[in-house]
Short mmCIF file of C-alpha atoms and ligand atoms in Angstrom, two decimals:
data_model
loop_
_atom_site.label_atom_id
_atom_site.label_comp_id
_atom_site.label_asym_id
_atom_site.label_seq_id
_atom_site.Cartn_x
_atom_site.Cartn_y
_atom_site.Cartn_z
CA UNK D 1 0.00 0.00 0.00
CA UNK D 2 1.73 3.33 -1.20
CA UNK D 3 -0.13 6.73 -0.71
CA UNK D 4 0.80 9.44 -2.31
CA UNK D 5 0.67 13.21 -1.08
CA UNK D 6 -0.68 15.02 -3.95
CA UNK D 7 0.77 18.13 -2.84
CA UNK D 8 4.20 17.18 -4.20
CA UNK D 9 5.52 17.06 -7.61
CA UNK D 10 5.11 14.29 -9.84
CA UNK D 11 8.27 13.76 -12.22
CA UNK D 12 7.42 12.55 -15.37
CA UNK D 13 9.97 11.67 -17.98
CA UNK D 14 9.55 11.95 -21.71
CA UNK D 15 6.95 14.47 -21.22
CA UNK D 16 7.62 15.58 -24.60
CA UNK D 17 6.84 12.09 -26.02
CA UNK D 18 3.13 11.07 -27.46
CA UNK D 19 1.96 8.97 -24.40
CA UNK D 20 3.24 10.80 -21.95
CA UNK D 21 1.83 14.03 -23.41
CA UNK D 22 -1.66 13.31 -22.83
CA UNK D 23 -0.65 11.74 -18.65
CA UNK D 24 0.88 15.09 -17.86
CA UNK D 25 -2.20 16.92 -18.96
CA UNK D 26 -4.59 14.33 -17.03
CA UNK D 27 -1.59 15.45 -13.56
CA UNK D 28 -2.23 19.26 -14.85
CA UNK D 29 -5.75 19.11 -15.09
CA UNK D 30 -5.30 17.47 -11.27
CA UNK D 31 -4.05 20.16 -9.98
CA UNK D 32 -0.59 18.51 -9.40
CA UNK D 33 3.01 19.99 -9.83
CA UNK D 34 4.71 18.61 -12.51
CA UNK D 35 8.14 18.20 -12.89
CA UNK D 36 9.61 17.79 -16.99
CA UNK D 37 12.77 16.64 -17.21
CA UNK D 38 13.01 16.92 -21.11
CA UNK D 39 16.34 16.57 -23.52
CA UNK D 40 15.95 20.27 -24.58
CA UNK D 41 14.31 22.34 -22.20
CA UNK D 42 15.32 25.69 -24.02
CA UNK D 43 13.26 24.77 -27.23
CA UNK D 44 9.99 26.30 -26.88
CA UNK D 45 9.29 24.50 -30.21
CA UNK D 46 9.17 21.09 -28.35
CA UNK D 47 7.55 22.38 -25.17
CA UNK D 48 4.69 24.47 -27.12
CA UNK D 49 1.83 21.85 -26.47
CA UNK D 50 2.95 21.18 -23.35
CA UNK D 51 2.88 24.78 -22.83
CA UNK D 52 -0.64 25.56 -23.71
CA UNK D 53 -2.14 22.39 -21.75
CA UNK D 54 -0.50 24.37 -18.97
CA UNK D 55 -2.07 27.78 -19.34
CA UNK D 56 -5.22 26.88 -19.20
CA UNK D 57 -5.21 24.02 -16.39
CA UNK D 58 -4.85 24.29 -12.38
CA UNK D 59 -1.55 22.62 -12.02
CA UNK D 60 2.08 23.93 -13.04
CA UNK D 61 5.18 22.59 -15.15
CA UNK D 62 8.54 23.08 -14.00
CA UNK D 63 11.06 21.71 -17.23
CA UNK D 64 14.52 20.53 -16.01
CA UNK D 65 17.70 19.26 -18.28
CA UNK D 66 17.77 15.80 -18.42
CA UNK D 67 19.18 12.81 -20.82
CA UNK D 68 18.47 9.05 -20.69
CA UNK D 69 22.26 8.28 -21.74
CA UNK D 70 23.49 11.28 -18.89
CA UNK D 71 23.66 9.25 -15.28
CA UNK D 72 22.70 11.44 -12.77
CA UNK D 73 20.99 13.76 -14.77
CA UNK D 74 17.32 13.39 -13.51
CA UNK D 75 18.11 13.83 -9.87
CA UNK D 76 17.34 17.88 -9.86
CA UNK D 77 14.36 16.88 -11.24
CA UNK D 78 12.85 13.72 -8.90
CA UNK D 79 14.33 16.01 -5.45
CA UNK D 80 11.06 16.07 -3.15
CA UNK D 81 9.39 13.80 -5.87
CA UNK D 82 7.07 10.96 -4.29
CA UNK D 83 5.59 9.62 -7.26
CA UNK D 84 7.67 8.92 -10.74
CA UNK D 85 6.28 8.17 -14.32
CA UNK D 86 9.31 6.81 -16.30
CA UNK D 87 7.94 6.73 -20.05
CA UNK D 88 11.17 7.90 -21.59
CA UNK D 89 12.20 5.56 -24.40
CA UNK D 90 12.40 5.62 -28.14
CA UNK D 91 9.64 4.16 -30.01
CA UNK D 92 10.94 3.44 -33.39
CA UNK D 93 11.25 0.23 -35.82
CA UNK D 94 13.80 1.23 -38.76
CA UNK D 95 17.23 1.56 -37.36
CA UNK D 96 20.76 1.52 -37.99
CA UNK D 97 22.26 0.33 -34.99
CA UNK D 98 19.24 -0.59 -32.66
CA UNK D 99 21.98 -0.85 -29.50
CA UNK D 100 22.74 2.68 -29.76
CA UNK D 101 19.35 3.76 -30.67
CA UNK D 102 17.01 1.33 -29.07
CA UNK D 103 18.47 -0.93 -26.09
CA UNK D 104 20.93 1.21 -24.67
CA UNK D 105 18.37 4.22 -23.73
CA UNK D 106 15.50 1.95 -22.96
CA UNK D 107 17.55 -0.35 -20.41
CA UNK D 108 20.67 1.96 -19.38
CA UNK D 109 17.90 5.09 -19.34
CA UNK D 110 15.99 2.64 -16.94
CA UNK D 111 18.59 2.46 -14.72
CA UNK D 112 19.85 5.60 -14.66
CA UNK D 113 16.39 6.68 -13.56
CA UNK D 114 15.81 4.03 -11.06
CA UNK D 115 19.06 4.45 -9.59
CA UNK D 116 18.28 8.42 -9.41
CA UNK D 117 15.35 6.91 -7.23
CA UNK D 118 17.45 4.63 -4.96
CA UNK D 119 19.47 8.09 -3.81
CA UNK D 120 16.29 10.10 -3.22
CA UNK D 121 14.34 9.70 -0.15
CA UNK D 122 10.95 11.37 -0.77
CA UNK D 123 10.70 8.46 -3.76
CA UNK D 124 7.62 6.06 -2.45
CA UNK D 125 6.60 4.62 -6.16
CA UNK D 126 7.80 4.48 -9.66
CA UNK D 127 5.59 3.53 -12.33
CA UNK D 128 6.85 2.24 -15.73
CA UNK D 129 5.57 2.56 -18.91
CA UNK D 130 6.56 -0.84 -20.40
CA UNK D 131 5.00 -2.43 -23.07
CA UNK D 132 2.64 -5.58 -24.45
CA UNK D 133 6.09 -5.86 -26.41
CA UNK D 134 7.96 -7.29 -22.95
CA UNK D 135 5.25 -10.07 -22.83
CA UNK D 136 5.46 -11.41 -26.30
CA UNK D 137 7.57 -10.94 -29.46
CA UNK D 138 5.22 -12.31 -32.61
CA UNK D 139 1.79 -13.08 -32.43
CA UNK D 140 2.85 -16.41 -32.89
CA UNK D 141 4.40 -16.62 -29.68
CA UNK D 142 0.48 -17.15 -28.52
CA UNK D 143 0.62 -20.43 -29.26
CA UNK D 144 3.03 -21.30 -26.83
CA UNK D 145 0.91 -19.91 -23.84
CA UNK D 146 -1.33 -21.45 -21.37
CA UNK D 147 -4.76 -20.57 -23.03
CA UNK D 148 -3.66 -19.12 -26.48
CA UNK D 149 -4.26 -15.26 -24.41
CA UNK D 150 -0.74 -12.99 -23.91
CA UNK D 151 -0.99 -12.50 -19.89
CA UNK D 152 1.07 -10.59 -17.29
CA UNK D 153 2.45 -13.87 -16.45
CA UNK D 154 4.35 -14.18 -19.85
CA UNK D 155 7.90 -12.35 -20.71
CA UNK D 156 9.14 -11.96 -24.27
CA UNK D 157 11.43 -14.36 -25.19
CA UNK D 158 11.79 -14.15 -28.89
CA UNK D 159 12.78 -10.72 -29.63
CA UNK D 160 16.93 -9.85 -29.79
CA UNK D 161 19.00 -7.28 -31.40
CA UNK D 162 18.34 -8.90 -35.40
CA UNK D 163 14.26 -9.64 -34.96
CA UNK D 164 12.03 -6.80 -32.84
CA UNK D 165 14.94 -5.38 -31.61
CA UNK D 166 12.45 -2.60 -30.44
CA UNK D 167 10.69 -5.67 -28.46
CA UNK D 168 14.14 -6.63 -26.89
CA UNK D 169 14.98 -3.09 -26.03
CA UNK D 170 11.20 -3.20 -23.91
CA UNK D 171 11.95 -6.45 -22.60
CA UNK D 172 15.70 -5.59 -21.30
CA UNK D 173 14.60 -2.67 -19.80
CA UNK D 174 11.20 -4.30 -17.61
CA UNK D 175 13.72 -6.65 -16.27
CA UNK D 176 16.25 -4.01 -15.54
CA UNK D 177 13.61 -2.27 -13.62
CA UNK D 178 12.70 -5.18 -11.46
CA UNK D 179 15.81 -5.78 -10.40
CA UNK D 180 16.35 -2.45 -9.33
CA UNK D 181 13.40 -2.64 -7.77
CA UNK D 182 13.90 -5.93 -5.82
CA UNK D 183 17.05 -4.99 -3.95
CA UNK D 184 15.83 -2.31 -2.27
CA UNK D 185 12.40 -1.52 -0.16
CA UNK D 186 11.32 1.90 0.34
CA UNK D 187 9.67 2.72 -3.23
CA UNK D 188 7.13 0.41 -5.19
CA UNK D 189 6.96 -0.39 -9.21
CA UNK D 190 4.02 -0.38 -10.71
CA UNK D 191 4.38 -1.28 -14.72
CA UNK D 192 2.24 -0.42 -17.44
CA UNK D 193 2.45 -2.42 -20.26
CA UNK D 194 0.54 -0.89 -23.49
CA UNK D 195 -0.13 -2.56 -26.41
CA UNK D 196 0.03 -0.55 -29.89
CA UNK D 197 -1.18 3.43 -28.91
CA UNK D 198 -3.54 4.91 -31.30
CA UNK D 199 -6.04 7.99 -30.86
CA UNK D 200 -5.03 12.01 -31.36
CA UNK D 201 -2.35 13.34 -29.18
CA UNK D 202 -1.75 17.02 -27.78
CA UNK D 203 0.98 17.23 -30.27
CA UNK D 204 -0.36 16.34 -33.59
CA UNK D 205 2.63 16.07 -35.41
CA UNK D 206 4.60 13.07 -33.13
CA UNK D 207 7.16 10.97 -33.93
CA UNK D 208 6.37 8.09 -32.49
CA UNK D 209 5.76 5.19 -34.39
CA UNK D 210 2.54 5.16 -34.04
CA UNK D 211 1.81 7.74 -36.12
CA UNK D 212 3.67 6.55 -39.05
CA UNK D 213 1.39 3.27 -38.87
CA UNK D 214 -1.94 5.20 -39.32
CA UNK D 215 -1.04 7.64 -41.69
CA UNK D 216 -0.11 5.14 -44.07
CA UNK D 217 -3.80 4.32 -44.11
CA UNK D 218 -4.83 7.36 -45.65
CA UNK D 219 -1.98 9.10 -47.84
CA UNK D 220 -1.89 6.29 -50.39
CA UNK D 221 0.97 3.98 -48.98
CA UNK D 222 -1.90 0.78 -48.29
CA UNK D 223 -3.93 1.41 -51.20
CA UNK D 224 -3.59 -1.98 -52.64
CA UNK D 225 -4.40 -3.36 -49.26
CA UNK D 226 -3.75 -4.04 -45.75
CA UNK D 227 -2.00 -6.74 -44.05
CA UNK D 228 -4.44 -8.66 -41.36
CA UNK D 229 -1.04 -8.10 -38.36
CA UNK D 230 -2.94 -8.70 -35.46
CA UNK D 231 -2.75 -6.28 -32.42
CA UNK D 232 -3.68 -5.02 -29.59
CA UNK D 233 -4.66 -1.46 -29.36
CA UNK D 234 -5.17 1.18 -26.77
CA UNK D 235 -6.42 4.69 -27.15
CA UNK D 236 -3.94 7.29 -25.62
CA UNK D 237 -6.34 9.16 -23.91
CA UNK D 238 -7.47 5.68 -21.77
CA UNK D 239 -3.39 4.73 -21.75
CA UNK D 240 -2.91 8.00 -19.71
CA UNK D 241 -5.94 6.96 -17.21
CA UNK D 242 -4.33 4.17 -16.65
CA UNK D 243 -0.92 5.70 -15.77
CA UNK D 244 -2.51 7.80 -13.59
CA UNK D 245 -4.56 5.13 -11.81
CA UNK D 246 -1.07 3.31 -11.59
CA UNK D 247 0.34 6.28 -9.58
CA UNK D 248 -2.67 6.82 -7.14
CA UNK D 249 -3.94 3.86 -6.30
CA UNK D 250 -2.29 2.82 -3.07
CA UNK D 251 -2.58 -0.89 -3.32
CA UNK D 252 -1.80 -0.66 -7.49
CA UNK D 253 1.28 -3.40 -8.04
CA UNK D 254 2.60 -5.95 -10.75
CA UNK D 255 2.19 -5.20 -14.30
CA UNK D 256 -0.73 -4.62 -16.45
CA UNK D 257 -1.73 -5.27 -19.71
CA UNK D 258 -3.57 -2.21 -20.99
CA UNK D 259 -5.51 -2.86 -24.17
CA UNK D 260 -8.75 -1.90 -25.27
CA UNK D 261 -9.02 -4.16 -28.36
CA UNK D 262 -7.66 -7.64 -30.05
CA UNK D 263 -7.65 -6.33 -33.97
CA UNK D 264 -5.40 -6.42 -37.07
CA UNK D 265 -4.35 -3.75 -39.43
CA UNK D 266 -6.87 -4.29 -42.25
CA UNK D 267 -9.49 -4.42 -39.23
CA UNK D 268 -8.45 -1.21 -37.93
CA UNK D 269 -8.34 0.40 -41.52
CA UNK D 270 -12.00 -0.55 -41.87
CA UNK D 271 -13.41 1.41 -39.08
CA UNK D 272 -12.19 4.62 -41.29
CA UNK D 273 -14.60 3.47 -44.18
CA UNK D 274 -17.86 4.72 -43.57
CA UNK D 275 -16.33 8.32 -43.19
CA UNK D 276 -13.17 8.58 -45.06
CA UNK D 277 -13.60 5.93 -47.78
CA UNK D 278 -15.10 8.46 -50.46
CA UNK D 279 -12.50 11.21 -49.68
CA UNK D 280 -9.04 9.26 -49.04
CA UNK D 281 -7.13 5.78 -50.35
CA UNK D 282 -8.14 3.60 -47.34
CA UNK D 283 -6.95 0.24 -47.98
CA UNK D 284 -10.52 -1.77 -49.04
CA UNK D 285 -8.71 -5.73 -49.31
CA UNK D 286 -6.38 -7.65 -46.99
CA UNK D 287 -3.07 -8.01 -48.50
CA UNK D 288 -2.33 -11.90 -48.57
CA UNK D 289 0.22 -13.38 -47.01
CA UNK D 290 1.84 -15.07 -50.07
CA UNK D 291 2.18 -11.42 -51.89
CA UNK D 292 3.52 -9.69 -48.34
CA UNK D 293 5.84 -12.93 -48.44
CA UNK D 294 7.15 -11.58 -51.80
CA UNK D 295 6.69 -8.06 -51.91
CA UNK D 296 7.01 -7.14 -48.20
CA UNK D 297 10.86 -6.96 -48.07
CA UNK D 298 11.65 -5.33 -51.16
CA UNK D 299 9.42 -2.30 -50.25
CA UNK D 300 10.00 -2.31 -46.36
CA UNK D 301 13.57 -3.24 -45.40
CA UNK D 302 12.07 -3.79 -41.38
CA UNK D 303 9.36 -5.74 -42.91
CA UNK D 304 11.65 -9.46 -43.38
CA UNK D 305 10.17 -12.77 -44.07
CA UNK D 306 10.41 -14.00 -40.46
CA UNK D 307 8.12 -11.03 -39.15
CA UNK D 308 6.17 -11.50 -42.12
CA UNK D 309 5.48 -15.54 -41.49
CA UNK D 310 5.18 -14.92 -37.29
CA UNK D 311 2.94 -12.15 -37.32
CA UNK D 312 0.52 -11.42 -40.96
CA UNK D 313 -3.05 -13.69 -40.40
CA UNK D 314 -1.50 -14.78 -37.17
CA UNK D 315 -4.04 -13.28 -34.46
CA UNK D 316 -3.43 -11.17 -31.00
CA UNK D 317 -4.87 -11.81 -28.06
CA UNK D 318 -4.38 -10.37 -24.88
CA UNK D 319 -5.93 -10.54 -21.66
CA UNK D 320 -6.81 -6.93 -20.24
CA UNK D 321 -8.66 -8.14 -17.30
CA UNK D 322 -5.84 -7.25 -14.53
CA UNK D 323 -6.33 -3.73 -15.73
CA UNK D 324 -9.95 -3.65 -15.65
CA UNK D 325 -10.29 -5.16 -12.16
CA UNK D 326 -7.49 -3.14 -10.07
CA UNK D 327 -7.32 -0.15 -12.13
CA UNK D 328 -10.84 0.28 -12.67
CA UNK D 329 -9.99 0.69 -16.85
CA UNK D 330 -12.48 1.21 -18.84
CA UNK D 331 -11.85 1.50 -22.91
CA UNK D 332 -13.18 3.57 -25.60
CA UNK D 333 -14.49 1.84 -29.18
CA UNK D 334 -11.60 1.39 -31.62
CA UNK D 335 -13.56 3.10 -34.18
CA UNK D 336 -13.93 6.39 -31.91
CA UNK D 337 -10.00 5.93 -31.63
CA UNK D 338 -9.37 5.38 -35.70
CA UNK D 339 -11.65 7.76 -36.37
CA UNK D 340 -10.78 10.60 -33.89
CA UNK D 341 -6.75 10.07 -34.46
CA UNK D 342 -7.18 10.11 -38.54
CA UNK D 343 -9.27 13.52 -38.21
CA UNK D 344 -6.61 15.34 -36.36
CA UNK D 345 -4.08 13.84 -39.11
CA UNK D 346 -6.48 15.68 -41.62
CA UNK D 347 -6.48 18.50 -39.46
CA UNK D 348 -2.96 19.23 -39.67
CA UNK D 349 -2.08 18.24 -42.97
CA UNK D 350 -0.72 14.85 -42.88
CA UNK D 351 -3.08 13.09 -45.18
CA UNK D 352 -4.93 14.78 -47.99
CA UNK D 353 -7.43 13.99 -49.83
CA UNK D 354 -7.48 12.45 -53.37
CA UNK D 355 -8.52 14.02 -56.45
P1 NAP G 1 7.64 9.13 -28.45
O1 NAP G 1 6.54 10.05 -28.79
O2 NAP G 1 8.74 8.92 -29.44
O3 NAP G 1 8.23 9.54 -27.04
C1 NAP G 1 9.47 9.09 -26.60
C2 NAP G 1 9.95 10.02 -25.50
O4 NAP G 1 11.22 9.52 -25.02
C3 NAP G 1 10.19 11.44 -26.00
O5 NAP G 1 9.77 12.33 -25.00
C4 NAP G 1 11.69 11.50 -26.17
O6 NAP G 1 12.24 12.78 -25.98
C5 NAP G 1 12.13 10.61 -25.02
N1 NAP G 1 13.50 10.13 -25.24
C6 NAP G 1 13.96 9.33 -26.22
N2 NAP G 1 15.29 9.17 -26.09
C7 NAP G 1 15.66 9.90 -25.01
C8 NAP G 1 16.91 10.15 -24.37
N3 NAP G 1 18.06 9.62 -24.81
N4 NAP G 1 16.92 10.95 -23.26
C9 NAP G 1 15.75 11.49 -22.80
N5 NAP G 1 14.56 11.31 -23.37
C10 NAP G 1 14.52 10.51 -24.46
O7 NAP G 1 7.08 7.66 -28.18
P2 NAP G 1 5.79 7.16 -27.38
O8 NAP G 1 5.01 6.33 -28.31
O9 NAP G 1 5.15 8.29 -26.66
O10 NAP G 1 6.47 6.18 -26.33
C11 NAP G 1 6.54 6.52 -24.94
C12 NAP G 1 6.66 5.25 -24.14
O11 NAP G 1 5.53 4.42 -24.38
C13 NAP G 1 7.89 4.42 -24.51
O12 NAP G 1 8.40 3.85 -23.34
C14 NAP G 1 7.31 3.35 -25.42
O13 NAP G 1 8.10 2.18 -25.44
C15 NAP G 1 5.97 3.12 -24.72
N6 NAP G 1 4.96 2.48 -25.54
C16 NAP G 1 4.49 3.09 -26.67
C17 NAP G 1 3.54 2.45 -27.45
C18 NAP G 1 2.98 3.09 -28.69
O14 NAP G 1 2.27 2.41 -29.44
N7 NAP G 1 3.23 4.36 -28.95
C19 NAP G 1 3.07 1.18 -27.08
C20 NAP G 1 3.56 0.59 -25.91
C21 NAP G 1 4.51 1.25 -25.15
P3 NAP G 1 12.46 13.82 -27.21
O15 NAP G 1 11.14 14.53 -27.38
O16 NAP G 1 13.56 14.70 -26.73
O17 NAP G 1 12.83 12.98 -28.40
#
């Protein structure tokens, strides 16, 4: 049981990042002190969003200088800190050298945070955002489990540096923090562990994956067709509920599965139809298996024939119940997050229409 005095700040790292953008509003809106420790904090370009959420909600933002790769760097930051959101990590799938870019951040970021929380005493709980990706590396990992369901129980196994390095870089980094977190006593972990993040985001032009993903749906890149890639899929705005049910909730512990929906890419590309279909290139068939086989590394160098036989008409399924029973999580309709997310693409320019 860890309460937490909600007159002191909340550090939440990444807050410049697309999930964590939408938990630092939900702490603003709160009332609560928050406490940014961001890689630029002189680059009001960054911090604009951030910025505005800010001026018009109860609570304040403080931005301090901070770098995954810099140890000791976030302890200005977490001093008089109860309560810790670690989010920081990159989210991306084509890289050169996905130590550098991808493992080292996630799991040496990890524990330079965690180890900024061993040396300061106000610390009570830190909560992780992990990821769905620590618990399994291809959908075809499900046949290996218990009752063909992805569960809290489960760690990724499957994933290294040459196939879902992203994966590994989650998975290294979970464990890292649980072993941190083991040898000592006086703060709590509490993990998160998303599956894929869709829905609009206070900054609508991120980088995160993510956005990639969906765009391709409408500016031409699917026309031909989408693959059926099973997933799991959580809106943002529920994703940041959760994080900040994972902070308050004294008795909140373990890890948690937080995912609104088991779907696939063509599946989520449908739910865009009914609005979008006259207006933009929504894919309208499933790409099968045998062309993707072919075709899929030649136009997508990430795309290789392993990920392409482990994961295309190879379903997701995860159990979210954890989530739903402790956290009290409750999840919007995919098609309100599709739909909603694609709108504030057209919004801002990112797909136009056709003809
Ligand atoms: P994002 O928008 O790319 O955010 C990543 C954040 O990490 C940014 O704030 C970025 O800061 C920060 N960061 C990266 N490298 C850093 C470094 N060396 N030092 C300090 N900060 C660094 O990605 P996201 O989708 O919001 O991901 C946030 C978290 O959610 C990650 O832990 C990710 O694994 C997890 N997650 C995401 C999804 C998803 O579908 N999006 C699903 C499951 C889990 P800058 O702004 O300075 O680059």
């Amino acid at each position: 049981m860890t309460t937490i005095e909600r007159s002191a700040p909340v550090m939440v790292t990444g807050a410049t990042g697309y999930v964590a953008g939408l938990l630092v509003k939900k702490l603003l809106e709160e009332g609560l002190t928050v406490h940014a420790p961001v890689r630029d904090p002189n680059n009001p370009e960054k911090l604009k969003y951030l910025n505005e959420i800010a001026s018009v909600t109860p609570g304040e933002i403080k931005y301090f200088k901070a770098d995954l790769l810099n140890d000791g760097s976030y302890a200005e930051a977490m001093a008089g800190c109860e309560l810790v959101f670690h989010t920081a990590s990159p989210f991306k799938i084509d890289v050169k050298d996905p130590q550098k870019e991808l493992v080292d951040p996630a799991r040496l970021g990890t524990r330079n945070v965690l180890e900024t929380a061993n040396q300061t005493p106000s610390v009570k709980r830190v909560v992780l955002t992990s990821s769905c990706a620590a618990i399994y590396g291809d959908n075809i990992d499900l046949k290996e489990t218990p009752n063909n369901v992805f569960t809290e129980e489960m760690w990724n196994t499957s994933s290294s540096l040459e196939h879902g390095a992203y994966s590994y870089s989650k998975t290294v980094a979970e464990k890292e923090a649980w072993k941190i977190n083991e040898a000592q006593s006086r703060w709590d972990l509490v993990v998160i562990n998303p599956s894929l993040v869709i829905g609009p985001g206070i900054n609508p032009h991120g980088t995160s994956e993510t956005f990639s993903m969906i765009r391709q749906m409408g500016d031409g890149t699917l026309k031909a067709g989408a693959p059926r890639w099973g997933f799991g899929i959580v809106d943002v705005r529920d994703l940041a509920e959760a994080h900040y049910k994972a902070g308050f909730i004294p008795e909140a512990q373990g890890r948690h599965i937080i995912s609104g929906h088991n779907t696939d890419l063509f599946a989520m590309s449908q739910t865009l139809l009914d609005k979008y279909g006259k207006d933009y290139p929504i894919p309208r068939k499933a790409l099968p298996k045998w062309l993707m086989w072919l075709i899929g590394p030649i136009v997508d160098k990430t795309m290789t024939r392993k990920v392409i036989t482990r994961n295309i008409d190879v379903p997701w399924k995860g159990d979210n119940s954890k989530g739903i029973r402790e956290l009290g999580m409750r999840y919007r309709p995919l098609a309100e997050s599709m739909n909603d997310f694609f709108q504030q693409m057209i919004d801002n320019g990112l797909v136009k229409k056709t003809g």
